[in-house]
Short mmCIF file of C-alpha atoms in Angstrom, two decimals:
data_model
loop_
_atom_site.label_atom_id
_atom_site.label_comp_id
_atom_site.label_asym_id
_atom_site.label_seq_id
_atom_site.Cartn_x
_atom_site.Cartn_y
_atom_site.Cartn_z
CA UNK A 130 116.03 102.44 86.51
CA UNK A 131 112.51 102.04 87.91
CA UNK A 132 111.12 98.72 89.08
CA UNK A 133 108.49 97.21 86.75
CA UNK A 134 104.83 97.57 87.61
CA UNK A 135 103.76 94.88 90.05
CA UNK A 136 107.16 94.52 91.73
CA UNK A 137 105.82 95.19 95.21
CA UNK A 138 103.00 92.72 94.62
CA UNK A 139 105.68 90.10 93.96
CA UNK A 140 107.37 91.17 97.20
CA UNK A 141 104.10 90.56 99.06
CA UNK A 142 103.70 87.14 97.44
CA UNK A 143 107.25 86.17 98.39
CA UNK A 144 106.58 87.41 101.93
CA UNK A 145 103.41 85.32 102.18
CA UNK A 146 105.23 82.20 100.93
CA UNK A 147 108.06 82.68 103.43
CA UNK A 148 105.55 83.41 106.21
CA UNK A 149 104.12 79.94 105.64
CA UNK A 150 107.00 77.72 104.53
CA UNK A 151 109.73 79.11 106.78
CA UNK A 152 107.87 81.13 109.41
CA UNK A 153 105.02 78.83 110.41
CA UNK A 154 106.40 75.39 109.55
CA UNK A 155 109.98 75.97 110.77
CA UNK A 156 110.38 79.00 113.06
CA UNK A 157 107.03 78.96 114.88
CA UNK A 158 107.03 75.15 114.76
CA UNK A 159 109.50 75.20 117.66
CA UNK A 160 106.50 75.88 119.93
CA UNK A 161 105.18 72.41 119.08
CA UNK A 162 108.35 70.60 120.18
CA UNK A 163 107.57 70.24 123.92
CA UNK A 164 103.97 69.17 123.16
CA UNK A 165 105.00 66.56 120.59
CA UNK A 166 107.77 65.29 122.87
CA UNK A 167 105.28 64.66 125.67
CA UNK A 168 102.56 63.22 123.41
CA UNK A 169 104.89 60.77 121.68
CA UNK A 170 107.03 59.98 124.75
CA UNK A 171 110.31 61.05 123.13
CA UNK A 172 113.72 61.60 124.63
CA UNK A 173 115.60 64.83 124.00
CA UNK A 174 117.72 63.00 121.43
CA UNK A 175 114.66 61.74 119.54
CA UNK A 176 113.18 65.25 119.49
CA UNK A 177 116.38 66.52 117.93
CA UNK A 178 116.52 63.61 115.48
CA UNK A 179 113.20 64.12 113.72
CA UNK A 180 114.09 67.80 113.31
CA UNK A 181 117.37 66.55 111.83
CA UNK A 182 115.34 64.40 109.38
CA UNK A 183 113.56 67.56 108.24
CA UNK A 184 116.91 69.26 107.75
CA UNK A 185 118.24 66.24 105.85
CA UNK A 186 115.43 66.30 103.28
CA UNK A 187 115.53 70.09 103.00
CA UNK A 188 119.24 69.73 102.30
CA UNK A 189 118.60 67.07 99.66
CA UNK A 190 115.90 69.19 97.99
CA UNK A 191 118.43 71.94 97.31
CA UNK A 192 120.33 69.67 94.91
CA UNK A 193 117.37 69.73 92.50
CA UNK A 194 115.70 73.03 93.41
CA UNK A 195 117.11 74.69 90.26
CA UNK A 196 115.67 71.97 88.02
CA UNK A 197 112.39 72.10 89.99
CA UNK A 198 111.88 75.79 89.20
CA UNK A 199 113.07 75.47 85.61
CA UNK A 200 110.39 72.82 85.13
CA UNK A 201 107.49 74.38 87.05
CA UNK A 202 108.58 78.05 87.14
CA UNK A 203 108.08 80.23 90.20
CA UNK A 204 104.28 80.50 90.19
CA UNK A 205 103.51 76.77 90.21
CA UNK A 206 106.63 75.82 92.19
CA UNK A 207 105.88 78.12 95.11
CA UNK A 208 102.27 76.90 95.27
CA UNK A 209 103.47 73.27 95.23
CA UNK A 210 105.92 73.94 98.09
CA UNK A 211 103.15 75.52 100.18
CA UNK A 212 100.91 72.52 99.55
CA UNK A 213 103.66 70.16 100.72
CA UNK A 214 104.11 72.27 103.86
CA UNK A 215 100.38 71.96 104.60
CA UNK A 216 100.55 68.18 104.13
CA UNK A 217 103.46 67.94 106.55
CA UNK A 218 101.43 69.67 109.27
CA UNK A 219 98.54 67.23 108.72
CA UNK A 220 100.98 64.35 109.16
CA UNK A 221 102.33 65.91 112.38
CA UNK A 222 98.74 66.24 113.61
CA UNK A 223 98.15 62.50 113.17
CA UNK A 224 101.53 61.37 114.48
CA UNK A 225 101.75 59.60 117.83
CA UNK A 226 105.14 57.88 117.45
CA UNK A 227 108.70 58.73 116.45
CA UNK A 228 108.51 57.08 112.96
CA UNK A 229 105.33 59.03 112.14
CA UNK A 230 106.98 62.27 113.19
CA UNK A 231 109.90 61.41 110.91
CA UNK A 232 107.50 60.90 107.97
CA UNK A 233 105.98 64.32 108.59
CA UNK A 234 109.49 65.77 108.84
CA UNK A 235 110.40 64.30 105.42
CA UNK A 236 107.53 66.14 103.72
CA UNK A 237 108.20 69.31 105.72
CA UNK A 238 111.87 69.21 104.80
CA UNK A 239 111.11 68.95 101.08
CA UNK A 240 108.72 71.90 101.38
CA UNK A 241 111.33 73.96 103.22
CA UNK A 242 114.10 73.18 100.74
CA UNK A 243 111.95 73.93 97.69
CA UNK A 244 109.94 76.85 99.06
CA UNK A 245 112.40 78.84 101.19
CA UNK A 246 114.66 81.76 100.35
CA UNK A 247 115.75 80.36 96.96
CA UNK A 248 112.50 81.07 95.03
CA UNK A 249 111.86 84.27 96.98
CA UNK A 250 115.33 85.56 96.11
CA UNK A 251 114.90 84.73 92.42
CA UNK A 252 111.54 86.48 92.38
CA UNK A 253 112.97 89.64 93.99
CA UNK A 254 116.00 89.61 91.70
CA UNK A 255 113.83 89.38 88.59
CA UNK A 256 111.42 92.13 89.61
CA UNK A 257 113.61 94.64 91.49
CA UNK A 258 116.35 96.81 90.05
CA UNK A 259 116.11 99.37 92.90
CA UNK A 260 115.67 98.83 96.66
CA UNK A 261 116.35 95.10 96.30
CA UNK A 262 117.87 94.94 99.79
CA UNK A 263 114.75 96.51 101.30
CA UNK A 264 112.52 94.16 99.30
CA UNK A 265 114.49 91.15 100.54
CA UNK A 266 114.23 92.46 104.07
CA UNK A 267 110.48 92.93 103.78
CA UNK A 268 109.71 89.52 102.31
CA UNK A 269 112.01 87.62 104.66
CA UNK A 270 110.72 89.62 107.66
CA UNK A 271 107.52 87.62 107.26
CA UNK A 272 109.27 84.67 108.89
CA UNK A 273 109.63 86.77 112.04
CA UNK A 274 106.00 87.87 111.83
CA UNK A 275 105.02 84.20 111.80
CA UNK A 276 106.84 83.69 115.09
CA UNK A 277 105.17 86.77 116.62
CA UNK A 278 101.67 85.75 115.57
CA UNK A 279 102.02 82.01 115.29
CA UNK A 280 103.69 81.18 118.61
CA UNK A 281 100.99 82.60 120.95
CA UNK A 282 98.12 81.47 118.71
CA UNK A 283 99.49 77.93 118.47
CA UNK A 284 100.08 77.80 122.23
CA UNK A 285 96.55 79.04 122.95
CA UNK A 286 95.01 76.48 120.58
CA UNK A 287 97.14 73.65 121.93
CA UNK A 288 96.30 74.53 125.54
CA UNK A 289 92.58 75.10 124.85
CA UNK A 290 92.01 72.16 122.50
CA UNK A 291 94.97 69.95 121.52
CA UNK A 292 98.20 70.09 119.58
CA UNK A 293 96.54 68.08 116.81
CA UNK A 294 93.76 70.65 116.42
CA UNK A 295 96.31 73.48 116.22
CA UNK A 296 98.24 71.65 113.50
CA UNK A 297 95.12 70.89 111.44
CA UNK A 298 93.95 74.51 111.53
CA UNK A 299 97.41 75.72 110.56
CA UNK A 300 97.47 73.26 107.66
CA UNK A 301 94.20 74.68 106.35
CA UNK A 302 95.64 78.20 106.50
CA UNK A 303 98.63 77.09 104.41
CA UNK A 304 96.37 75.61 101.72
CA UNK A 305 94.52 78.93 101.45
CA UNK A 306 97.84 80.78 101.19
CA UNK A 307 98.98 78.39 98.43
CA UNK A 308 96.02 79.47 96.35
CA UNK A 309 96.65 83.17 97.06
CA UNK A 310 100.31 82.88 96.02
CA UNK A 311 99.37 81.04 92.82
CA UNK A 312 97.08 83.95 91.96
CA UNK A 313 99.61 86.68 92.76
CA UNK A 314 102.93 85.42 91.43
CA UNK A 315 104.00 86.21 87.88
CA UNK A 316 107.16 84.51 86.69
CA UNK A 317 108.74 87.58 85.06
CA UNK A 318 107.97 91.23 84.37
CA UNK A 319 105.88 91.64 81.24
CA UNK A 320 104.80 87.99 81.30
CA UNK A 321 107.81 86.79 79.29
CA UNK A 322 108.25 83.07 79.63
CA UNK A 323 111.75 82.60 78.27
CA UNK A 324 114.06 80.30 80.20
CA UNK A 325 115.83 81.98 83.07
CA UNK A 326 119.57 81.71 82.53
CA UNK A 327 120.31 82.43 86.16
CA UNK A 328 118.38 79.35 87.27
CA UNK A 329 120.75 77.06 85.40
CA UNK A 330 123.89 78.87 86.45
CA UNK A 331 126.36 77.32 88.83
CA UNK A 332 128.69 79.24 91.08
CA UNK A 333 132.38 78.53 90.80
CA UNK A 334 135.68 79.94 91.99
CA UNK A 335 137.96 79.45 94.97
CA UNK A 336 136.34 82.25 96.97
CA UNK A 337 133.54 79.87 97.97
CA UNK A 338 135.97 77.56 99.73
CA UNK A 339 136.08 79.44 103.03
CA UNK A 340 132.57 80.82 102.69
CA UNK A 341 131.15 77.30 102.70
CA UNK A 342 132.13 76.41 106.31
CA UNK A 343 131.24 79.95 107.39
CA UNK A 344 127.71 79.53 106.04
CA UNK A 345 127.54 76.06 107.63
CA UNK A 346 128.16 77.81 110.96
CA UNK A 347 125.48 80.38 110.13
CA UNK A 348 123.10 77.46 109.55
CA UNK A 349 123.72 76.15 113.06
CA UNK A 350 122.80 79.57 114.47
CA UNK A 351 119.78 80.28 112.30
CA UNK A 352 118.26 76.83 112.17
CA UNK A 353 119.19 74.48 115.02
CA UNK A 354 120.03 77.30 117.43
CA UNK A 355 116.69 78.98 116.82
CA UNK A 356 114.68 75.74 116.97
CA UNK A 357 115.81 74.72 120.46
CA UNK A 358 115.30 78.04 122.25
CA UNK A 359 111.95 76.72 123.48
CA UNK A 360 113.68 73.69 125.00
CA UNK A 361 116.40 75.87 126.57
CA UNK A 362 113.90 78.07 128.37
CA UNK A 363 111.43 75.27 129.16
CA UNK A 364 114.16 73.46 131.13
CA UNK A 365 114.48 76.59 133.29
CA UNK A 366 110.92 76.10 134.53
CA UNK A 367 109.14 78.79 132.49
CA UNK A 368 105.49 78.22 131.63
CA UNK A 369 104.42 77.42 128.06
CA UNK A 370 102.96 80.92 127.67
CA UNK A 371 106.15 82.61 128.87
CA UNK A 372 108.22 80.51 126.48
CA UNK A 373 105.87 81.30 123.57
CA UNK A 374 106.13 84.99 124.52
CA UNK A 375 109.91 84.74 124.17
CA UNK A 376 109.46 83.15 120.73
CA UNK A 377 107.22 86.09 119.81
CA UNK A 378 109.87 88.53 121.05
CA UNK A 379 112.63 86.91 119.01
CA UNK A 380 110.29 86.79 116.02
CA UNK A 381 109.46 90.47 116.33
CA UNK A 382 113.12 91.38 116.63
CA UNK A 383 113.93 89.14 113.67
CA UNK A 384 111.30 90.89 111.57
CA UNK A 385 112.66 94.31 112.49
CA UNK A 386 116.24 93.13 112.01
CA UNK A 387 115.55 92.08 108.44
CA UNK A 388 114.13 95.50 107.57
CA UNK A 389 117.14 97.18 109.18
CA UNK A 390 119.67 94.86 107.59
CA UNK A 391 118.25 95.43 104.12
CA UNK A 392 118.21 99.22 104.59
CA UNK A 393 121.74 99.36 106.02
CA UNK A 394 123.05 97.17 103.19
CA UNK A 395 121.36 99.41 100.60
CA UNK A 396 122.91 102.55 102.11
CA UNK A 397 126.23 101.53 103.71
CA UNK A 398 127.05 98.06 102.42
CA UNK A 399 127.09 94.57 103.88
CA UNK A 400 130.56 94.86 105.45
CA UNK A 401 129.41 97.47 107.97
CA UNK A 402 126.07 95.76 108.50
CA UNK A 403 127.79 92.45 109.31
CA UNK A 404 129.75 93.83 112.26
CA UNK A 405 126.56 95.20 113.82
CA UNK A 406 124.26 92.24 113.24
CA UNK A 407 126.75 89.46 113.95
CA UNK A 408 127.66 91.34 117.14
CA UNK A 409 124.04 91.37 118.27
CA UNK A 410 123.63 87.66 117.48
CA UNK A 411 126.71 86.80 119.54
CA UNK A 412 125.54 88.96 122.45
CA UNK A 413 122.12 87.28 122.36
CA UNK A 414 123.68 83.81 122.47
CA UNK A 415 125.91 84.76 125.41
CA UNK A 416 122.97 86.15 127.40
CA UNK A 417 120.93 83.03 126.63
CA UNK A 418 123.71 80.91 128.10
CA UNK A 419 123.92 83.03 131.24
CA UNK A 420 120.28 82.60 132.19
CA UNK A 421 119.10 84.95 134.94
CA UNK A 422 115.80 86.79 135.13
CA UNK A 423 112.98 86.73 132.62
CA UNK A 424 113.77 90.35 131.73
CA UNK A 425 117.31 89.29 130.78
CA UNK A 426 115.84 86.51 128.64
CA UNK A 427 113.74 89.10 126.79
CA UNK A 428 116.85 91.23 126.15
CA UNK A 429 118.68 88.14 124.88
CA UNK A 430 115.83 87.34 122.49
CA UNK A 431 115.74 90.90 121.14
CA UNK A 432 119.48 90.87 120.42
CA UNK A 433 119.41 87.38 118.96
CA UNK A 434 116.38 88.13 116.81
CA UNK A 435 117.98 91.24 115.35
CA UNK A 436 121.21 89.38 114.66
CA UNK A 437 119.49 86.47 112.93
CA UNK A 438 119.00 88.70 109.87
CA UNK A 439 122.45 87.52 108.71
CA UNK A 440 121.01 84.00 108.36
CA UNK A 441 118.28 84.95 105.87
CA UNK A 442 118.68 88.28 104.12
CA UNK A 443 122.41 87.99 104.67
CA UNK A 444 122.86 84.85 102.58
CA UNK A 445 121.15 86.39 99.55
CA UNK A 446 123.19 89.58 99.92
CA UNK A 447 126.45 87.61 100.20
CA UNK A 448 125.56 85.57 97.10
CA UNK A 449 125.03 88.78 95.14
CA UNK A 450 128.11 90.56 96.47
CA UNK A 451 130.64 87.72 96.33
CA UNK A 452 129.78 86.19 92.95
CA UNK A 453 129.46 87.25 89.33
CA UNK A 454 125.92 88.27 88.24
CA UNK A 455 125.52 85.21 86.02
CA UNK A 456 126.50 82.96 88.94
CA UNK A 457 124.04 84.41 91.45
CA UNK A 458 121.52 81.53 91.46
CA UNK A 459 124.26 78.89 91.66
CA UNK A 460 126.04 80.71 94.49
CA UNK A 461 122.78 81.20 96.38
CA UNK A 462 122.03 77.48 96.01
CA UNK A 463 125.48 76.59 97.37
CA UNK A 464 124.96 78.90 100.33
CA UNK A 465 121.54 77.38 100.99
CA UNK A 466 123.11 73.92 100.85
CA UNK A 467 125.80 74.99 103.32
CA UNK A 468 123.19 76.59 105.58
CA UNK A 469 121.11 73.42 105.75
CA UNK A 470 124.22 71.27 106.06
CA UNK A 471 124.89 73.11 109.32
CA UNK A 472 121.43 72.20 110.54
CA UNK A 473 121.93 68.61 109.37
CA UNK A 474 125.37 68.03 110.89
CA UNK A 475 124.47 69.66 114.19
CA UNK A 476 120.83 68.52 114.32
CA UNK A 477 121.41 65.75 116.91
CA UNK A 478 123.88 67.80 118.96
CA UNK A 479 121.49 69.78 121.20
CA UNK A 480 119.56 66.66 122.23
CA UNK A 481 122.71 64.61 122.79
CA UNK A 482 124.35 67.32 124.87
CA UNK A 483 121.14 67.84 126.86
CA UNK A 484 120.89 64.11 127.61
CA UNK A 485 124.58 63.93 128.59
CA UNK A 486 124.80 67.14 130.63
CA UNK A 487 121.22 67.74 131.68
CA UNK A 488 121.13 71.15 130.00
CA UNK A 489 120.90 72.85 126.61
CA UNK A 490 123.39 75.54 127.70
CA UNK A 491 126.52 73.68 126.39
CA UNK A 492 124.96 73.62 122.93
CA UNK A 493 124.44 77.39 122.98
CA UNK A 494 128.04 77.91 124.04
CA UNK A 495 129.00 75.96 120.91
CA UNK A 496 126.62 78.10 118.80
CA UNK A 497 128.31 81.25 120.14
CA UNK A 498 131.75 80.01 119.11
CA UNK A 499 130.56 79.01 115.63
CA UNK A 500 128.93 82.42 115.12
CA UNK A 501 132.19 84.20 115.98
CA UNK A 502 134.02 81.98 113.49
CA UNK A 503 131.45 82.72 110.78
CA UNK A 504 131.63 86.48 111.32
CA UNK A 505 135.39 86.66 110.85
CA UNK A 506 135.40 84.43 107.76
CA UNK A 507 132.65 86.41 106.01
CA UNK A 508 134.27 89.74 106.84
CA UNK A 509 137.60 88.47 105.55
CA UNK A 510 135.95 87.63 102.23
CA UNK A 511 134.57 91.15 101.98
CA UNK A 512 138.03 92.56 102.72
CA UNK A 513 139.52 90.38 99.98
CA UNK A 514 136.86 91.57 97.54
CA UNK A 515 137.74 95.19 98.30
CA UNK A 516 141.44 94.51 97.86
CA UNK A 517 141.09 92.73 94.50
CA UNK A 518 138.57 95.21 93.09
CA UNK A 519 140.62 98.31 94.01
#
């Protein structure tokens, strides 16, 4: 069965939305952390806490994301999420205290929860009957592109002008992208406007029991673990430009990893892909803990970036593979809730451990252990699926 006309345009629109909502305002935002910490006079724990506030409100948004898109549909809902993301950056630009940063984080968290992989996955599922794994890889790879492009540009603007100027300019870019997405997105092939049954579906069944903590662990890796890489390498005395270069490296590897993950899943299945990509993520975490030369740090970022594909494309693939078709949207929402719950529960941990031990390394040892746990749980679920379906 061929994809309907305009399917790849929808893929581009989803990619642009993820570039902004996840890539610029979450992934590349990690570059801002040292600047905002110095400007507002924060401790490591406070820096972790306002990021935790963002995760808290993103987590809360997922409880009504289905109703949000049933009410507004994908076209208006995605544009609204992008507008909220732009507003959050304006609030960060004006913030000069911890409470003001928390306010900006509230708005940013709502934008992230409502505008992340959930609407992009629904859009791809509606428009693609073939090459859906590749399409998911392409649109979610935009989050890595944002780290490649955004990290050095933000650093250059912050060093040349100020962190506030960088945030204001980025906010303006997001408003432009909101308008572009509103013009590109069509809710369904053929313009049909009937209610989407998958949006109201809820996942059920005992198989989600063990997947839930596994995806929580994935959330620690893909969200909190990614966010504090800048702090890990800044404490080792690297310059701001070297740290931003590492963020670009991990972003580039993440972008490539999403393409590869989608292609491997389409051709050989998620079970084989998981061993490869979880293995690379674990290796990247271990090398990050070991420290060493800058060249070793680059290798660590390449491996980690490739492996992080399991945190984005992977969750959508697992929701499709491990649930009934009518339960896809509900399962995906549960996985997104679990993912952000990991970020929420472990949000204060890196700052607390850094204040107690003087280093972010203990946190990344914990991330490594959680990633190993997640890999074995997810692979066990795939083995059980094979056994019951044979």
